[in-house]
PDB file of C-alpha atoms in Angstrom:
ATOM      1  CA  UNK A   1     -24.995  -7.573  10.396  1.00  0.00           C
ATOM      2  CA  UNK A   2     -27.503  -9.973  12.357  1.00  0.00           C
ATOM      3  CA  UNK A   3     -30.732 -11.848  11.011  1.00  0.00           C
ATOM      4  CA  UNK A   4     -33.253  -8.948  12.074  1.00  0.00           C
ATOM      5  CA  UNK A   5     -31.293  -6.376  10.499  1.00  0.00           C
ATOM      6  CA  UNK A   6     -30.713  -7.991   7.044  1.00  0.00           C
ATOM      7  CA  UNK A   7     -34.769  -8.746   6.892  1.00  0.00           C
ATOM      8  CA  UNK A   8     -35.549  -5.334   7.288  1.00  0.00           C
ATOM      9  CA  UNK A   9     -33.111  -4.308   4.627  1.00  0.00           C
ATOM     10  CA  UNK A  10     -35.057  -6.426   2.509  1.00  0.00           C
ATOM     11  CA  UNK A  11     -38.167  -4.808   3.262  1.00  0.00           C
ATOM     12  CA  UNK A  12     -36.714  -1.307   2.903  1.00  0.00           C
ATOM     13  CA  UNK A  13     -35.199  -2.551  -0.604  1.00  0.00           C
ATOM     14  CA  UNK A  14     -39.318  -3.561  -1.473  1.00  0.00           C
ATOM     15  CA  UNK A  15     -40.578  -0.407  -0.156  1.00  0.00           C
ATOM     16  CA  UNK A  16     -38.056   1.686  -2.166  1.00  0.00           C
ATOM     17  CA  UNK A  17     -39.279  -0.204  -5.364  1.00  0.00           C
ATOM     18  CA  UNK A  18     -42.832  -0.567  -4.996  1.00  0.00           C
ATOM     19  CA  UNK A  19     -43.311   1.886  -7.783  1.00  0.00           C
ATOM     20  CA  UNK A  20     -40.693   0.114  -9.916  1.00  0.00           C
ATOM     21  CA  UNK A  21     -39.503  -3.272 -11.162  1.00  0.00           C
ATOM     22  CA  UNK A  22     -38.934  -5.419  -7.847  1.00  0.00           C
ATOM     23  CA  UNK A  23     -36.231  -8.388  -8.374  1.00  0.00           C
ATOM     24  CA  UNK A  24     -36.926 -11.308  -6.123  1.00  0.00           C
ATOM     25  CA  UNK A  25     -32.911 -12.225  -6.350  1.00  0.00           C
ATOM     26  CA  UNK A  26     -32.192  -8.609  -5.530  1.00  0.00           C
ATOM     27  CA  UNK A  27     -34.475  -8.940  -2.136  1.00  0.00           C
ATOM     28  CA  UNK A  28     -32.800 -12.223  -1.264  1.00  0.00           C
ATOM     29  CA  UNK A  29     -29.181 -10.602  -1.946  1.00  0.00           C
ATOM     30  CA  UNK A  30     -29.987  -7.673   0.579  1.00  0.00           C
ATOM     31  CA  UNK A  31     -31.137 -10.385   2.978  1.00  0.00           C
ATOM     32  CA  UNK A  32     -27.968 -12.482   2.481  1.00  0.00           C
ATOM     33  CA  UNK A  33     -30.532 -15.497   1.780  1.00  0.00           C
ATOM     34  CA  UNK A  34     -31.158 -17.464  -1.123  1.00  0.00           C
ATOM     35  CA  UNK A  35     -34.490 -16.942  -2.990  1.00  0.00           C
ATOM     36  CA  UNK A  36     -35.664 -20.207  -1.668  1.00  0.00           C
ATOM     37  CA  UNK A  37     -35.461 -19.580   1.966  1.00  0.00           C
ATOM     38  CA  UNK A  38     -36.623 -15.817   1.950  1.00  0.00           C
ATOM     39  CA  UNK A  39     -39.891 -16.324   0.598  1.00  0.00           C
ATOM     40  CA  UNK A  40     -40.260 -19.337   3.371  1.00  0.00           C
ATOM     41  CA  UNK A  41     -38.748 -16.878   6.030  1.00  0.00           C
ATOM     42  CA  UNK A  42     -40.703 -14.141   5.322  1.00  0.00           C
ATOM     43  CA  UNK A  43     -44.256 -15.960   4.959  1.00  0.00           C
ATOM     44  CA  UNK A  44     -43.330 -17.913   8.405  1.00  0.00           C
ATOM     45  CA  UNK A  45     -42.669 -14.585  10.313  1.00  0.00           C
ATOM     46  CA  UNK A  46     -45.287 -12.434   8.527  1.00  0.00           C
ATOM     47  CA  UNK A  47     -48.272 -14.573   7.999  1.00  0.00           C
ATOM     48  CA  UNK A  48     -48.377 -13.539   4.533  1.00  0.00           C
ATOM     49  CA  UNK A  49     -46.973 -14.604   1.169  1.00  0.00           C
ATOM     50  CA  UNK A  50     -43.990 -12.036  -0.290  1.00  0.00           C
ATOM     51  CA  UNK A  51     -46.037 -11.495  -3.462  1.00  0.00           C
ATOM     52  CA  UNK A  52     -49.325 -10.780  -1.589  1.00  0.00           C
ATOM     53  CA  UNK A  53     -47.243  -8.380   0.400  1.00  0.00           C
ATOM     54  CA  UNK A  54     -46.095  -6.787  -2.577  1.00  0.00           C
ATOM     55  CA  UNK A  55     -49.436  -6.673  -4.038  1.00  0.00           C
ATOM     56  CA  UNK A  56     -51.073  -5.199  -1.247  1.00  0.00           C
ATOM     57  CA  UNK A  57     -48.760  -2.742  -0.766  1.00  0.00           C
ATOM     58  CA  UNK A  58     -48.740  -1.494  -4.228  1.00  0.00           C
ATOM     59  CA  UNK A  59     -52.465  -1.382  -4.165  1.00  0.00           C
ATOM     60  CA  UNK A  60     -52.383   0.840  -1.042  1.00  0.00           C
ATOM     61  CA  UNK A  61     -50.282   3.089  -2.488  1.00  0.00           C
ATOM     62  CA  UNK A  62     -52.209   3.284  -5.903  1.00  0.00           C
ATOM     63  CA  UNK A  63     -55.284   3.746  -3.775  1.00  0.00           C
ATOM     64  CA  UNK A  64     -54.053   7.018  -2.103  1.00  0.00           C
ATOM     65  CA  UNK A  65     -52.748   8.198  -5.278  1.00  0.00           C
ATOM     66  CA  UNK A  66     -56.186   7.768  -7.079  1.00  0.00           C
ATOM     67  CA  UNK A  67     -57.560   9.832  -3.857  1.00  0.00           C
ATOM     68  CA  UNK A  68     -55.390  12.485  -3.944  1.00  0.00           C
ATOM     69  CA  UNK A  69     -54.372  13.411  -7.546  1.00  0.00           C
ATOM     70  CA  UNK A  70     -55.856  13.518 -10.831  1.00  0.00           C
ATOM     71  CA  UNK A  71     -53.684  11.125 -12.849  1.00  0.00           C
ATOM     72  CA  UNK A  72     -55.170   9.102 -14.854  1.00  0.00           C
ATOM     73  CA  UNK A  73     -56.417   5.382 -13.361  1.00  0.00           C
ATOM     74  CA  UNK A  74     -54.507   3.263 -16.109  1.00  0.00           C
ATOM     75  CA  UNK A  75     -51.185   5.475 -15.624  1.00  0.00           C
ATOM     76  CA  UNK A  76     -51.290   4.480 -12.161  1.00  0.00           C
ATOM     77  CA  UNK A  77     -52.075   0.935 -12.806  1.00  0.00           C
ATOM     78  CA  UNK A  78     -48.792   0.882 -15.209  1.00  0.00           C
ATOM     79  CA  UNK A  79     -46.787   2.592 -12.570  1.00  0.00           C
ATOM     80  CA  UNK A  80     -47.889  -0.551  -9.966  1.00  0.00           C
ATOM     81  CA  UNK A  81     -46.822  -3.172 -12.245  1.00  0.00           C
ATOM     82  CA  UNK A  82     -50.122  -3.883 -14.089  1.00  0.00           C
ATOM     83  CA  UNK A  83     -50.348  -4.220 -17.789  1.00  0.00           C
ATOM     84  CA  UNK A  84     -53.828  -3.402 -18.275  1.00  0.00           C
ATOM     85  CA  UNK A  85     -56.595  -1.249 -16.845  1.00  0.00           C
ATOM     86  CA  UNK A  86     -58.943  -4.497 -16.423  1.00  0.00           C
ATOM     87  CA  UNK A  87     -56.253  -6.668 -14.549  1.00  0.00           C
ATOM     88  CA  UNK A  88     -55.491  -3.528 -12.225  1.00  0.00           C
ATOM     89  CA  UNK A  89     -59.357  -2.882 -11.628  1.00  0.00           C
ATOM     90  CA  UNK A  90     -60.232  -6.457 -10.613  1.00  0.00           C
ATOM     91  CA  UNK A  91     -57.027  -6.477  -8.224  1.00  0.00           C
ATOM     92  CA  UNK A  92     -58.250  -2.988  -6.919  1.00  0.00           C
ATOM     93  CA  UNK A  93     -61.835  -3.985  -6.356  1.00  0.00           C
ATOM     94  CA  UNK A  94     -60.755  -7.349  -4.646  1.00  0.00           C
ATOM     95  CA  UNK A  95     -58.863  -5.485  -2.117  1.00  0.00           C
ATOM     96  CA  UNK A  96     -60.644  -2.399  -1.423  1.00  0.00           C
ATOM     97  CA  UNK A  97     -64.004  -3.792  -2.415  1.00  0.00           C
ATOM     98  CA  UNK A  98     -64.751  -0.823  -4.989  1.00  0.00           C
ATOM     99  CA  UNK A  99     -63.692   0.365  -8.610  1.00  0.00           C
ATOM    100  CA  UNK A 100     -60.718   2.621  -8.680  1.00  0.00           C
ATOM    101  CA  UNK A 101     -62.730   5.184 -10.553  1.00  0.00           C
ATOM    102  CA  UNK A 102     -64.814   5.079  -7.315  1.00  0.00           C
ATOM    103  CA  UNK A 103     -61.990   5.440  -5.096  1.00  0.00           C
ATOM    104  CA  UNK A 104     -62.302   9.489  -6.144  1.00  0.00           C
ATOM    105  CA  UNK A 105     -65.666   9.575  -4.506  1.00  0.00           C
ATOM    106  CA  UNK A 106     -65.894  12.016  -1.307  1.00  0.00           C
ATOM    107  CA  UNK A 107     -66.414   9.717   2.050  1.00  0.00           C
ATOM    108  CA  UNK A 108     -65.376   6.664   0.622  1.00  0.00           C
ATOM    109  CA  UNK A 109     -63.635   3.824   2.565  1.00  0.00           C
ATOM    110  CA  UNK A 110     -60.481   2.158   1.502  1.00  0.00           C
ATOM    111  CA  UNK A 111     -58.522  -0.699   3.150  1.00  0.00           C
ATOM    112  CA  UNK A 112     -54.665   0.489   4.656  1.00  0.00           C
ATOM    113  CA  UNK A 113     -51.948  -1.869   4.370  1.00  0.00           C
ATOM    114  CA  UNK A 114     -49.193  -0.867   6.653  1.00  0.00           C
ATOM    115  CA  UNK A 115     -45.293  -1.767   6.020  1.00  0.00           C
ATOM    116  CA  UNK A 116     -44.376  -4.707   8.035  1.00  0.00           C
ATOM    117  CA  UNK A 117     -41.244  -4.681  10.069  1.00  0.00           C
ATOM    118  CA  UNK A 118     -39.628  -7.756  11.558  1.00  0.00           C
ATOM    119  CA  UNK A 119     -38.643  -7.947  15.632  1.00  0.00           C
ATOM    120  CA  UNK A 120     -37.454 -10.728  17.736  1.00  0.00           C
ATOM    121  CA  UNK A 121     -40.330 -11.746  20.213  1.00  0.00           C
ATOM    122  CA  UNK A 122     -38.897 -13.808  23.128  1.00  0.00           C
ATOM    123  CA  UNK A 123     -41.337 -16.792  24.153  1.00  0.00           C
ATOM    124  CA  UNK A 124     -41.012 -19.119  26.986  1.00  0.00           C
ATOM    125  CA  UNK A 125     -42.028 -22.180  24.290  1.00  0.00           C
ATOM    126  CA  UNK A 126     -40.658 -25.837  24.451  1.00  0.00           C
ATOM    127  CA  UNK A 127     -36.775 -26.443  23.273  1.00  0.00           C
ATOM    128  CA  UNK A 128     -36.310 -27.448  19.718  1.00  0.00           C
ATOM    129  CA  UNK A 129     -34.173 -30.418  19.459  1.00  0.00           C
ATOM    130  CA  UNK A 130     -31.927 -30.884  16.232  1.00  0.00           C
ATOM    131  CA  UNK A 131     -28.354 -32.405  15.333  1.00  0.00           C
ATOM    132  CA  UNK A 132     -25.788 -31.009  12.725  1.00  0.00           C
ATOM    133  CA  UNK A 133     -24.891 -33.534  10.007  1.00  0.00           C
ATOM    134  CA  UNK A 134     -22.032 -33.376   7.437  1.00  0.00           C
ATOM    135  CA  UNK A 135     -22.363 -35.193   4.375  1.00  0.00           C
ATOM    136  CA  UNK A 136     -19.015 -35.024   2.138  1.00  0.00           C
ATOM    137  CA  UNK A 137     -21.104 -36.762  -0.944  1.00  0.00           C
ATOM    138  CA  UNK A 138     -23.806 -35.732  -3.297  1.00  0.00           C
ATOM    139  CA  UNK A 139     -27.234 -37.234  -3.080  1.00  0.00           C
ATOM    140  CA  UNK A 140     -28.175 -38.631  -6.301  1.00  0.00           C
ATOM    141  CA  UNK A 141     -32.260 -38.957  -5.911  1.00  0.00           C
ATOM    142  CA  UNK A 142     -34.495 -40.672  -8.209  1.00  0.00           C
ATOM    143  CA  UNK A 143     -38.063 -40.039  -8.297  1.00  0.00           C
ATOM    144  CA  UNK A 144     -40.647 -37.852  -9.790  1.00  0.00           C
ATOM    145  CA  UNK A 145     -41.547 -34.215  -9.158  1.00  0.00           C
ATOM    146  CA  UNK A 146     -45.417 -32.684  -8.321  1.00  0.00           C
ATOM    147  CA  UNK A 147     -46.426 -29.293  -8.632  1.00  0.00           C
ATOM    148  CA  UNK A 148     -47.271 -27.847  -5.163  1.00  0.00           C
ATOM    149  CA  UNK A 149     -49.038 -24.480  -3.914  1.00  0.00           C
ATOM    150  CA  UNK A 150     -47.224 -22.942  -1.651  1.00  0.00           C
ATOM    151  CA  UNK A 151     -50.114 -21.694   0.675  1.00  0.00           C
ATOM    152  CA  UNK A 152     -51.406 -25.459   0.761  1.00  0.00           C
ATOM    153  CA  UNK A 153     -48.547 -27.486   0.894  1.00  0.00           C
ATOM    154  CA  UNK A 154     -49.157 -28.785   4.610  1.00  0.00           C
ATOM    155  CA  UNK A 155     -52.588 -29.987   3.239  1.00  0.00           C
ATOM    156  CA  UNK A 156     -51.240 -31.143  -0.536  1.00  0.00           C
ATOM    157  CA  UNK A 157     -47.927 -32.673   0.381  1.00  0.00           C
ATOM    158  CA  UNK A 158     -49.671 -35.538   2.675  1.00  0.00           C
ATOM    159  CA  UNK A 159     -52.196 -36.183   0.021  1.00  0.00           C
ATOM    160  CA  UNK A 160     -49.597 -36.394  -2.594  1.00  0.00           C
ATOM    161  CA  UNK A 161     -47.846 -39.171  -0.247  1.00  0.00           C
ATOM    162  CA  UNK A 162     -51.460 -40.993   0.205  1.00  0.00           C
ATOM    163  CA  UNK A 163     -51.825 -40.989  -3.751  1.00  0.00           C
ATOM    164  CA  UNK A 164     -48.251 -42.237  -4.132  1.00  0.00           C
ATOM    165  CA  UNK A 165     -49.333 -45.055  -1.806  1.00  0.00           C
ATOM    166  CA  UNK A 166     -52.559 -45.967  -3.463  1.00  0.00           C
ATOM    167  CA  UNK A 167     -51.202 -46.231  -7.081  1.00  0.00           C
ATOM    168  CA  UNK A 168     -48.173 -47.960  -6.236  1.00  0.00           C
ATOM    169  CA  UNK A 169     -45.524 -45.274  -6.726  1.00  0.00           C
ATOM    170  CA  UNK A 170     -44.302 -45.344  -3.160  1.00  0.00           C
ATOM    171  CA  UNK A 171     -43.614 -49.294  -3.186  1.00  0.00           C
ATOM    172  CA  UNK A 172     -41.887 -48.685  -6.340  1.00  0.00           C
ATOM    173  CA  UNK A 173     -39.663 -46.052  -4.328  1.00  0.00           C
ATOM    174  CA  UNK A 174     -39.314 -48.561  -1.512  1.00  0.00           C
ATOM    175  CA  UNK A 175     -38.224 -51.328  -3.749  1.00  0.00           C
ATOM    176  CA  UNK A 176     -35.214 -49.551  -5.001  1.00  0.00           C
ATOM    177  CA  UNK A 177     -34.234 -47.919  -1.554  1.00  0.00           C
ATOM    178  CA  UNK A 178     -31.569 -49.141   0.821  1.00  0.00           C
ATOM    179  CA  UNK A 179     -30.176 -51.788  -1.464  1.00  0.00           C
ATOM    180  CA  UNK A 180     -26.779 -50.009  -0.392  1.00  0.00           C
ATOM    181  CA  UNK A 181     -27.265 -48.245   2.752  1.00  0.00           C
ATOM    182  CA  UNK A 182     -24.826 -45.295   2.622  1.00  0.00           C
ATOM    183  CA  UNK A 183     -26.028 -42.743   5.563  1.00  0.00           C
ATOM    184  CA  UNK A 184     -28.948 -41.825   7.787  1.00  0.00           C
ATOM    185  CA  UNK A 185     -30.552 -40.051   5.271  1.00  0.00           C
ATOM    186  CA  UNK A 186     -31.849 -43.553   3.839  1.00  0.00           C
ATOM    187  CA  UNK A 187     -35.699 -43.049   3.524  1.00  0.00           C
ATOM    188  CA  UNK A 188     -38.411 -41.777   1.558  1.00  0.00           C
ATOM    189  CA  UNK A 189     -37.660 -38.388   0.546  1.00  0.00           C
ATOM    190  CA  UNK A 190     -39.898 -35.042  -0.216  1.00  0.00           C
ATOM    191  CA  UNK A 191     -37.486 -32.427  -1.872  1.00  0.00           C
ATOM    192  CA  UNK A 192     -38.879 -29.007  -1.225  1.00  0.00           C
ATOM    193  CA  UNK A 193     -38.010 -27.451  -4.418  1.00  0.00           C
ATOM    194  CA  UNK A 194     -36.013 -28.877  -7.432  1.00  0.00           C
ATOM    195  CA  UNK A 195     -33.571 -25.829  -7.419  1.00  0.00           C
ATOM    196  CA  UNK A 196     -32.758 -23.438  -4.695  1.00  0.00           C
ATOM    197  CA  UNK A 197     -34.856 -20.544  -6.000  1.00  0.00           C
ATOM    198  CA  UNK A 198     -38.583 -21.125  -5.116  1.00  0.00           C
ATOM    199  CA  UNK A 199     -41.551 -18.889  -6.180  1.00  0.00           C
ATOM    200  CA  UNK A 200     -44.386 -17.576  -3.712  1.00  0.00           C
ATOM    201  CA  UNK A 201     -47.168 -19.446  -4.948  1.00  0.00           C
ATOM    202  CA  UNK A 202     -45.798 -22.406  -6.197  1.00  0.00           C
ATOM    203  CA  UNK A 203     -42.932 -25.074  -6.239  1.00  0.00           C
ATOM    204  CA  UNK A 204     -41.969 -28.524  -7.364  1.00  0.00           C
ATOM    205  CA  UNK A 205     -42.177 -31.204  -4.575  1.00  0.00           C
ATOM    206  CA  UNK A 206     -39.624 -34.162  -5.602  1.00  0.00           C
ATOM    207  CA  UNK A 207     -40.948 -37.401  -4.074  1.00  0.00           C
ATOM    208  CA  UNK A 208     -37.909 -40.113  -4.375  1.00  0.00           C
ATOM    209  CA  UNK A 209     -35.045 -42.227  -2.528  1.00  0.00           C
ATOM    210  CA  UNK A 210     -31.594 -41.996  -2.591  1.00  0.00           C
ATOM    211  CA  UNK A 211     -30.652 -44.549  -5.431  1.00  0.00           C
ATOM    212  CA  UNK A 212     -27.302 -44.752  -7.407  1.00  0.00           C
ATOM    213  CA  UNK A 213     -28.540 -47.304 -10.110  1.00  0.00           C
ATOM    214  CA  UNK A 214     -30.406 -46.758 -13.411  1.00  0.00           C
ATOM    215  CA  UNK A 215     -33.738 -44.852 -12.725  1.00  0.00           C
ATOM    216  CA  UNK A 216     -37.063 -46.215 -14.106  1.00  0.00           C
ATOM    217  CA  UNK A 217     -37.791 -44.613 -17.573  1.00  0.00           C
ATOM    218  CA  UNK A 218     -40.811 -42.692 -15.708  1.00  0.00           C
ATOM    219  CA  UNK A 219     -38.409 -41.505 -13.176  1.00  0.00           C
ATOM    220  CA  UNK A 220     -35.974 -38.249 -12.815  1.00  0.00           C
ATOM    221  CA  UNK A 221     -32.756 -37.978 -11.534  1.00  0.00           C
ATOM    222  CA  UNK A 222     -32.074 -35.045  -9.017  1.00  0.00           C
ATOM    223  CA  UNK A 223     -28.574 -34.376  -7.767  1.00  0.00           C
ATOM    224  CA  UNK A 224     -27.965 -32.476  -4.141  1.00  0.00           C
ATOM    225  CA  UNK A 225     -24.402 -31.270  -3.567  1.00  0.00           C
ATOM    226  CA  UNK A 226     -22.592 -32.271  -0.679  1.00  0.00           C
ATOM    227  CA  UNK A 227     -23.797 -29.969   2.443  1.00  0.00           C
ATOM    228  CA  UNK A 228     -23.985 -29.544   6.054  1.00  0.00           C
ATOM    229  CA  UNK A 229     -27.554 -30.021   7.337  1.00  0.00           C
ATOM    230  CA  UNK A 230     -29.467 -29.205  10.477  1.00  0.00           C
ATOM    231  CA  UNK A 231     -31.793 -32.243  11.154  1.00  0.00           C
ATOM    232  CA  UNK A 232     -34.855 -31.820  13.101  1.00  0.00           C
ATOM    233  CA  UNK A 233     -36.943 -34.653  14.510  1.00  0.00           C
ATOM    234  CA  UNK A 234     -40.461 -33.837  13.707  1.00  0.00           C
ATOM    235  CA  UNK A 235     -41.407 -32.297  10.375  1.00  0.00           C
ATOM    236  CA  UNK A 236     -44.400 -30.617  11.211  1.00  0.00           C
ATOM    237  CA  UNK A 237     -43.091 -29.132  14.012  1.00  0.00           C
ATOM    238  CA  UNK A 238     -39.692 -28.184  12.459  1.00  0.00           C
ATOM    239  CA  UNK A 239     -41.347 -26.298   9.613  1.00  0.00           C
ATOM    240  CA  UNK A 240     -43.617 -24.090  12.211  1.00  0.00           C
ATOM    241  CA  UNK A 241     -40.361 -23.174  14.485  1.00  0.00           C
ATOM    242  CA  UNK A 242     -37.733 -23.224  11.760  1.00  0.00           C
ATOM    243  CA  UNK A 243     -37.935 -19.536  10.465  1.00  0.00           C
ATOM    244  CA  UNK A 244     -39.309 -17.976  13.788  1.00  0.00           C
ATOM    245  CA  UNK A 245     -37.333 -19.367  16.136  1.00  0.00           C
ATOM    246  CA  UNK A 246     -34.115 -21.473  14.983  1.00  0.00           C
ATOM    247  CA  UNK A 247     -32.994 -19.474  12.116  1.00  0.00           C
ATOM    248  CA  UNK A 248     -32.607 -16.101  13.954  1.00  0.00           C
ATOM    249  CA  UNK A 249     -30.561 -17.349  16.942  1.00  0.00           C
ATOM    250  CA  UNK A 250     -28.851 -20.452  15.855  1.00  0.00           C
ATOM    251  CA  UNK A 251     -25.916 -19.201  14.546  1.00  0.00           C
ATOM    252  CA  UNK A 252     -26.230 -20.598  11.029  1.00  0.00           C
ATOM    253  CA  UNK A 253     -26.918 -19.048   7.658  1.00  0.00           C
ATOM    254  CA  UNK A 254     -29.388 -21.188   5.369  1.00  0.00           C
ATOM    255  CA  UNK A 255     -27.642 -22.781   2.518  1.00  0.00           C
ATOM    256  CA  UNK A 256     -28.633 -22.437  -0.922  1.00  0.00           C
ATOM    257  CA  UNK A 257     -30.192 -25.593  -1.246  1.00  0.00           C
ATOM    258  CA  UNK A 258     -33.687 -27.165  -0.979  1.00  0.00           C
ATOM    259  CA  UNK A 259     -35.063 -28.653   2.485  1.00  0.00           C
ATOM    260  CA  UNK A 260     -35.627 -32.320   2.404  1.00  0.00           C
ATOM    261  CA  UNK A 261     -38.377 -34.142   4.346  1.00  0.00           C
ATOM    262  CA  UNK A 262     -37.175 -37.617   5.179  1.00  0.00           C
ATOM    263  CA  UNK A 263     -39.740 -40.456   6.073  1.00  0.00           C
ATOM    264  CA  UNK A 264     -38.305 -43.277   7.608  1.00  0.00           C
ATOM    265  CA  UNK A 265     -39.242 -47.293   7.845  1.00  0.00           C
ATOM    266  CA  UNK A 266     -41.030 -48.861  10.516  1.00  0.00           C
ATOM    267  CA  UNK A 267     -39.437 -49.039  14.047  1.00  0.00           C
ATOM    268  CA  UNK A 268     -37.205 -45.924  13.048  1.00  0.00           C
ATOM    269  CA  UNK A 269     -36.931 -43.542  15.890  1.00  0.00           C
ATOM    270  CA  UNK A 270     -37.788 -40.655  14.980  1.00  0.00           C
ATOM    271  CA  UNK A 271     -40.378 -41.646  12.220  1.00  0.00           C
ATOM    272  CA  UNK A 272     -39.516 -38.624   9.946  1.00  0.00           C
ATOM    273  CA  UNK A 273     -37.157 -35.734  10.250  1.00  0.00           C
ATOM    274  CA  UNK A 274     -36.609 -32.469   8.416  1.00  0.00           C
ATOM    275  CA  UNK A 275     -32.953 -31.853   6.753  1.00  0.00           C
ATOM    276  CA  UNK A 276     -32.162 -28.154   6.203  1.00  0.00           C
ATOM    277  CA  UNK A 277     -29.106 -27.139   4.059  1.00  0.00           C
ATOM    278  CA  UNK A 278     -26.849 -24.523   6.524  1.00  0.00           C
ATOM    279  CA  UNK A 279     -23.684 -22.729   6.676  1.00  0.00           C
ATOM    280  CA  UNK A 280     -22.152 -21.550   9.610  1.00  0.00           C
ATOM    281  CA  UNK A 281     -21.825 -17.750  10.068  1.00  0.00           C
TER     282      UNK A 281
END
């Protein structure tokens, strides 16, 4: 079963459960992908977060039922996952621009939100360089976790590092790093998610360094198990192309671990890399 078929099977599962409970773990299982990576694969390829897609599809179906039936609005709200008429009304009005009760008026306009399906698009794009690294030992990373909105990650993460430089946290990390070089991953590290699971709207960005000593009292320890990694030399470019270009055609599956952003010291070429956990198909 290839990547495209698995992603579309996950969409079939979502569509079949819009009027019931949708289990995010089950979605990932159907796609043979971790929760951590599925939300990113989905948003990178669709341009919309998974939670927003599900919400929009449910509100589209809810609008259709309100128009075509005499079922009470509160019953339709509960059917599509809303705990109260007020929360349903706010979401409905935000999407369709009118109150649910007004959807039964003749001639009223509602917004359609069609089902998504994934297809492979062949483009004459530039090559995406990468290498495979096998680390047969766990990574013990010391640092601090910061909450990040997924939709604003590309803007917020640089701000986090800028703040860390100003308040001295970055220098603390540098003072601990590279005392006993162990591998090519000796750098300032940004771990995207404390665990493999990641929600659509928010995740923890763990800023730290590989360090074997006793951590300062205000820092935590994060352990990343031994794994195989696909390493890309440009973080921004890699994030843009990882899920849409590399994953579907690479011959690798994404492992159930977080990705790591590596920011190297002066004169290191390249200056930063994205490490992506993988397993061979």
